[in-house]
Amino acid sequence: MEKAVKARRFEGKVAIVTASTQGIGFGIAERLGLEGASVVISSRKQKNVDDAADQLRAKGIDVLAVVCHVSNPQQRHNLIHSTLQKYGKIDVIVSNAAANPSTEPILKTPDSVLDKLWEINVKATILLLKDAAAHLHKGSSVVIISSIAGYNPPASMAMYGVTKTALFGLGKALADEMAPNTRVNCVAPGFVPTHFAEFLTSNDAIRKELEGKTMLGRLGTTEDMAAATAFLASDDASYITGETIVVAGGVPSRL
């Protein structure tokens, strides 16, 4: 990955990435760090945070590692406070945390699961930005990680898809609310073989079917998602806000 990263668009900048110890979140933290950012990584477990921080530091990246379950108010506050305490500012926030605890049809999904999906996939982004908003400044950027499932929620993950649809609207609304100082955009990843999507991509038949739906004949990589996120977070996208970039190899999403 390092060979492909030649830009240094985040020199002197501080970026918070939630749920960033593996998968897409880790890829984003790595990409921002390789482009010069000091990255603040987080996830629910101390060991995961420590291991990820070691991997990033081995690549010369400045890292602050914080345990943060995004639905825990005190841990969210601590994530922002620790960042400000160490670096004195926040330039970029990437909201990546998500849960998909059910494959039930929407009308058969237990209330507790509906609550969890809303709490983590949508509400946590709002609450995190409520904590951070006063500390953002002119030229700052927020990137929300949604999903192509938000356009056409598949039956096997329908309610998850609906929460990702909500993020498209949230990105639009926050872009207006946080303008002109802070830009807000979304990335909608296609299917990426990570631990999160293992129940789909580890099945050869399903994987081949998913690959066949793309124009490029392959699933996405964490690097693909990180590249799009880095673009939107960077000054290269300084005149882009309220938009969603679909990174799905040509899988149909919209006109």
Tab-separated table of C-alpha atoms in Angstrom:
chain	number	residue	atom	x	y	z
A	1	MET	CA	0.000	0.000	0.000
A	2	GLU	CA	2.782	2.454	0.845
A	3	LYS	CA	4.097	2.408	-2.722
A	4	ALA	CA	0.765	3.725	-3.994
A	5	VAL	CA	0.648	6.569	-1.465
A	6	LYS	CA	2.675	9.482	-2.786
A	7	ALA	CA	0.535	12.428	-1.711
A	8	ARG	CA	1.050	14.040	1.693
A	9	ARG	CA	-2.243	15.887	1.908
A	10	PHE	CA	-2.602	15.574	5.680
A	11	GLU	CA	0.738	16.878	6.949
A	12	GLY	CA	0.134	18.577	10.292
A	13	LYS	CA	-3.490	17.434	10.453
A	14	VAL	CA	-5.269	15.388	13.108
A	15	ALA	CA	-7.808	12.752	12.083
A	16	ILE	CA	-10.175	10.719	14.271
A	17	VAL	CA	-11.369	7.436	12.758
A	18	THR	CA	-13.917	5.391	14.704
A	19	ALA	CA	-13.980	1.578	14.607
A	20	SER	CA	-10.496	1.660	13.141
A	21	THR	CA	-8.605	-1.378	14.401
A	22	GLN	CA	-9.447	-3.640	11.453
A	23	GLY	CA	-11.128	-3.704	8.064
A	24	ILE	CA	-12.162	-0.503	6.320
A	25	GLY	CA	-11.608	1.680	9.388
A	26	PHE	CA	-8.031	0.478	9.805
A	27	GLY	CA	-7.400	0.975	6.083
A	28	ILE	CA	-8.629	4.570	6.338
A	29	ALA	CA	-6.498	5.303	9.406
A	30	GLU	CA	-3.479	3.820	7.648
A	31	ARG	CA	-4.052	5.846	4.487
A	32	LEU	CA	-4.492	9.138	6.347
A	33	GLY	CA	-1.430	8.384	8.446
A	34	LEU	CA	0.718	7.526	5.446
A	35	GLU	CA	-0.299	10.889	4.001
A	36	GLY	CA	1.023	12.631	7.099
A	37	ALA	CA	-1.903	12.799	9.527
A	38	SER	CA	-1.693	12.126	13.216
A	39	VAL	CA	-4.435	9.525	13.533
A	40	VAL	CA	-6.645	8.787	16.511
A	41	ILE	CA	-7.877	5.204	16.319
A	42	SER	CA	-10.521	3.578	18.443
A	43	SER	CA	-12.574	0.455	19.007
A	44	ARG	CA	-14.263	-1.346	21.872
A	45	LYS	CA	-11.370	-3.541	23.037
A	46	GLN	CA	-8.054	-2.420	24.492
A	47	LYS	CA	-6.073	-5.259	22.893
A	48	ASN	CA	-7.421	-4.480	19.429
A	49	VAL	CA	-6.584	-0.804	19.845
A	50	ASP	CA	-3.062	-1.575	21.071
A	51	ASP	CA	-2.363	-4.089	18.291
A	52	ALA	CA	-3.590	-1.733	15.574
A	53	ALA	CA	-1.558	1.143	16.999
A	54	ASP	CA	1.588	-1.007	16.924
A	55	GLN	CA	0.976	-1.865	13.256
A	56	LEU	CA	0.530	1.775	12.317
A	57	ARG	CA	3.524	2.986	14.320
A	58	ALA	CA	5.656	0.365	12.569
A	59	LYS	CA	4.895	2.283	9.368
A	60	GLY	CA	6.019	5.588	10.856
A	61	ILE	CA	2.521	6.876	11.626
A	62	ASP	CA	1.835	9.054	14.673
A	63	VAL	CA	-1.028	7.354	16.533
A	64	LEU	CA	-3.188	7.984	19.560
A	65	ALA	CA	-5.095	4.820	20.530
A	66	VAL	CA	-8.299	5.203	22.553
A	67	VAL	CA	-10.872	2.626	23.643
A	68	CYS	CA	-14.262	3.874	22.513
A	69	HIS	CA	-17.567	2.102	22.129
A	70	VAL	CA	-19.446	4.708	20.109
A	71	SER	CA	-22.708	4.170	21.987
A	72	ASN	CA	-21.020	4.899	25.339
A	73	PRO	CA	-21.328	8.635	26.133
A	74	GLN	CA	-18.336	8.753	28.490
A	75	GLN	CA	-16.095	6.954	26.031
A	76	ARG	CA	-17.176	9.286	23.218
A	77	HIS	CA	-16.387	12.311	25.361
A	78	ASN	CA	-13.031	10.780	26.245
A	79	LEU	CA	-12.201	10.199	22.572
A	80	ILE	CA	-12.645	13.902	21.808
A	81	HIS	CA	-11.013	15.071	25.058
A	82	SER	CA	-7.960	12.810	24.628
A	83	THR	CA	-7.484	14.025	21.053
A	84	LEU	CA	-7.612	17.674	22.088
A	85	GLN	CA	-5.386	17.044	25.073
A	86	LYS	CA	-2.657	15.500	22.913
A	87	TYR	CA	-2.959	17.437	19.657
A	88	GLY	CA	-4.949	20.572	20.502
A	89	LYS	CA	-7.224	20.348	17.470
A	90	ILE	CA	-9.322	18.136	15.194
A	91	ASP	CA	-9.178	18.464	11.414
A	92	VAL	CA	-10.895	15.311	10.159
A	93	ILE	CA	-13.497	12.945	11.607
A	94	VAL	CA	-14.328	9.671	9.873
A	95	SER	CA	-17.409	7.998	11.355
A	96	ASN	CA	-17.056	4.329	10.477
A	97	ALA	CA	-18.605	2.350	13.344
A	98	ALA	CA	-21.458	0.030	12.382
A	99	ALA	CA	-23.278	-3.059	13.597
A	100	ASN	CA	-25.287	-5.693	11.771
A	101	PRO	CA	-26.606	-8.044	14.449
A	102	SER	CA	-29.527	-9.505	12.506
A	103	THR	CA	-30.435	-11.112	9.182
A	104	GLU	CA	-34.148	-11.131	10.077
A	105	PRO	CA	-36.774	-9.433	7.926
A	106	ILE	CA	-37.470	-5.921	9.211
A	107	LEU	CA	-40.909	-6.765	10.591
A	108	LYS	CA	-39.499	-9.726	12.508
A	109	THR	CA	-36.498	-7.875	13.938
A	110	PRO	CA	-36.687	-7.654	17.760
A	111	ASP	CA	-37.107	-4.178	19.235
A	112	SER	CA	-33.769	-4.448	21.033
A	113	VAL	CA	-31.986	-5.129	17.737
A	114	LEU	CA	-33.763	-2.223	16.027
A	115	ASP	CA	-32.567	-0.018	18.875
A	116	LYS	CA	-28.984	-1.261	18.568
A	117	LEU	CA	-28.908	-0.712	14.803
A	118	TRP	CA	-30.203	2.846	15.183
A	119	GLU	CA	-27.947	3.568	18.173
A	120	ILE	CA	-24.674	2.496	16.559
A	121	ASN	CA	-25.253	3.017	12.841
A	122	VAL	CA	-26.952	6.416	12.951
A	123	LYS	CA	-27.312	8.054	16.360
A	124	ALA	CA	-23.680	7.544	17.405
A	125	THR	CA	-22.483	9.646	14.467
A	126	ILE	CA	-24.788	12.470	15.511
A	127	LEU	CA	-23.695	12.304	19.156
A	128	LEU	CA	-20.005	12.120	18.276
A	129	LEU	CA	-20.308	15.223	16.119
A	130	LYS	CA	-22.271	17.004	18.858
A	131	ASP	CA	-19.245	16.463	21.101
A	132	ALA	CA	-16.752	17.475	18.427
A	133	ALA	CA	-18.495	20.317	16.579
A	134	ALA	CA	-17.257	23.131	18.810
A	135	HIS	CA	-13.681	22.031	18.186
A	136	LEU	CA	-13.868	21.870	14.400
A	137	HIS	CA	-12.633	24.830	12.381
A	138	LYS	CA	-12.670	26.359	8.912
A	139	GLY	CA	-11.404	23.745	6.446
A	140	SER	CA	-12.296	20.764	8.614
A	141	SER	CA	-13.965	17.707	7.139
A	142	VAL	CA	-16.293	14.899	8.177
A	143	VAL	CA	-16.662	11.667	6.215
A	144	ILE	CA	-19.463	9.259	7.097
A	145	ILE	CA	-19.046	5.652	5.977
A	146	SER	CA	-22.386	4.411	4.678
A	147	SER	CA	-22.903	1.445	2.311
A	148	ILE	CA	-24.205	0.620	-1.128
A	149	ALA	CA	-26.798	-1.386	0.817
A	150	GLY	CA	-28.343	1.978	1.643
A	151	TYR	CA	-29.591	2.345	-1.941
A	152	ASN	CA	-31.260	-1.048	-2.277
A	153	PRO	CA	-31.312	-2.792	1.118
A	154	PRO	CA	-30.897	-6.539	0.466
A	155	ALA	CA	-33.245	-8.959	2.206
A	156	SER	CA	-30.442	-10.552	4.238
A	157	MET	CA	-29.475	-7.215	5.793
A	158	ALA	CA	-32.544	-5.082	5.246
A	159	MET	CA	-32.646	-3.035	8.451
A	160	TYR	CA	-28.892	-2.515	8.321
A	161	GLY	CA	-29.405	-1.167	4.797
A	162	VAL	CA	-32.123	1.186	6.007
A	163	THR	CA	-29.817	2.659	8.642
A	164	LYS	CA	-27.260	3.218	5.886
A	165	THR	CA	-29.949	4.971	3.824
A	166	ALA	CA	-30.445	7.267	6.803
A	167	LEU	CA	-26.756	8.195	6.678
A	168	PHE	CA	-27.173	9.583	3.160
A	169	GLY	CA	-29.802	11.969	4.501
A	170	LEU	CA	-27.761	12.710	7.600
A	171	GLY	CA	-24.767	13.644	5.464
A	172	LYS	CA	-26.891	16.051	3.402
A	173	ALA	CA	-28.453	17.646	6.478
A	174	LEU	CA	-25.176	18.008	8.378
A	175	ALA	CA	-23.407	19.406	5.323
A	176	ASP	CA	-25.909	22.260	5.324
A	177	GLU	CA	-25.834	22.668	9.103
A	178	MET	CA	-22.037	22.641	9.443
A	179	ALA	CA	-21.309	24.815	6.400
A	180	PRO	CA	-19.329	26.823	5.528
A	181	ASN	CA	-16.530	25.842	7.915
A	182	THR	CA	-16.868	22.041	7.873
A	183	ARG	CA	-17.563	19.846	4.862
A	184	VAL	CA	-19.579	16.640	5.340
A	185	ASN	CA	-19.618	13.812	2.794
A	186	CYS	CA	-20.357	10.081	2.637
A	187	VAL	CA	-18.590	7.072	1.173
A	188	ALA	CA	-20.805	4.140	0.176
A	189	PRO	CA	-18.584	1.048	-0.032
A	190	GLY	CA	-19.579	-1.961	-2.058
A	191	PHE	CA	-18.819	-5.439	-0.780
A	192	VAL	CA	-15.368	-5.701	0.769
A	193	PRO	CA	-14.085	-9.011	2.168
A	194	THR	CA	-13.488	-7.961	5.766
A	195	HIS	CA	-14.352	-9.668	9.042
A	196	PHE	CA	-17.542	-7.561	9.147
A	197	ALA	CA	-18.747	-9.000	5.806
A	198	GLU	CA	-17.388	-12.494	6.383
A	199	PHE	CA	-20.853	-14.093	6.464
A	200	LEU	CA	-21.196	-13.078	2.795
A	201	THR	CA	-17.712	-13.056	1.295
A	202	SER	CA	-16.457	-16.303	2.869
A	203	ASN	CA	-19.071	-18.284	0.924
A	204	ASP	CA	-17.594	-19.013	-2.514
A	205	ALA	CA	-20.949	-19.106	-4.308
A	206	ILE	CA	-22.122	-15.839	-2.767
A	207	ARG	CA	-18.752	-14.221	-3.365
A	208	LYS	CA	-18.820	-15.153	-7.057
A	209	GLU	CA	-22.361	-13.821	-7.320
A	210	LEU	CA	-21.304	-10.517	-5.737
A	211	GLU	CA	-18.279	-10.266	-8.038
A	212	GLY	CA	-20.564	-10.885	-11.017
A	213	LYS	CA	-22.685	-7.874	-10.069
A	214	THR	CA	-19.707	-5.535	-10.431
A	215	MET	CA	-18.514	-4.094	-13.734
A	216	LEU	CA	-14.894	-4.607	-12.701
A	217	GLY	CA	-15.267	-8.292	-11.847
A	218	ARG	CA	-13.894	-8.088	-8.325
A	219	LEU	CA	-14.848	-7.160	-4.795
A	220	GLY	CA	-13.524	-3.976	-3.254
A	221	THR	CA	-10.495	-3.655	-0.995
A	222	THR	CA	-10.002	-1.660	2.161
A	223	GLU	CA	-7.460	0.394	0.178
A	224	ASP	CA	-10.154	1.304	-2.357
A	225	MET	CA	-12.372	2.642	0.424
A	226	ALA	CA	-9.487	4.422	2.119
A	227	ALA	CA	-8.499	6.199	-1.102
A	228	ALA	CA	-11.996	7.600	-1.628
A	229	THR	CA	-12.266	8.646	2.020
A	230	ALA	CA	-8.873	10.359	1.925
A	231	PHE	CA	-9.899	12.289	-1.182
A	232	LEU	CA	-13.127	13.561	0.411
A	233	ALA	CA	-11.329	14.453	3.651
A	234	SER	CA	-8.550	16.314	1.845
A	235	ASP	CA	-8.367	19.819	0.435
A	236	ASP	CA	-8.552	18.236	-3.039
A	237	ALA	CA	-12.286	18.004	-2.314
A	238	SER	CA	-12.561	21.528	-0.878
A	239	TYR	CA	-15.592	22.338	-3.066
A	240	ILE	CA	-17.428	19.073	-2.383
A	241	THR	CA	-19.928	18.775	0.457
A	242	GLY	CA	-23.214	16.961	1.005
A	243	GLU	CA	-22.264	14.274	-1.509
A	244	THR	CA	-21.915	10.496	-1.507
A	245	ILE	CA	-19.221	8.677	-3.457
A	246	VAL	CA	-20.155	5.092	-4.291
A	247	VAL	CA	-17.060	2.864	-4.296
A	248	ALA	CA	-18.519	-0.402	-5.533
A	249	GLY	CA	-16.908	-1.371	-8.823
A	250	GLY	CA	-19.924	-0.326	-10.853
A	251	VAL	CA	-22.606	-2.186	-8.895
A	252	PRO	CA	-25.893	-0.402	-9.704
A	253	SER	CA	-26.782	2.182	-7.128
A	254	ARG	CA	-28.475	5.155	-8.810
A	255	LEU	CA	-28.601	7.075	-12.078
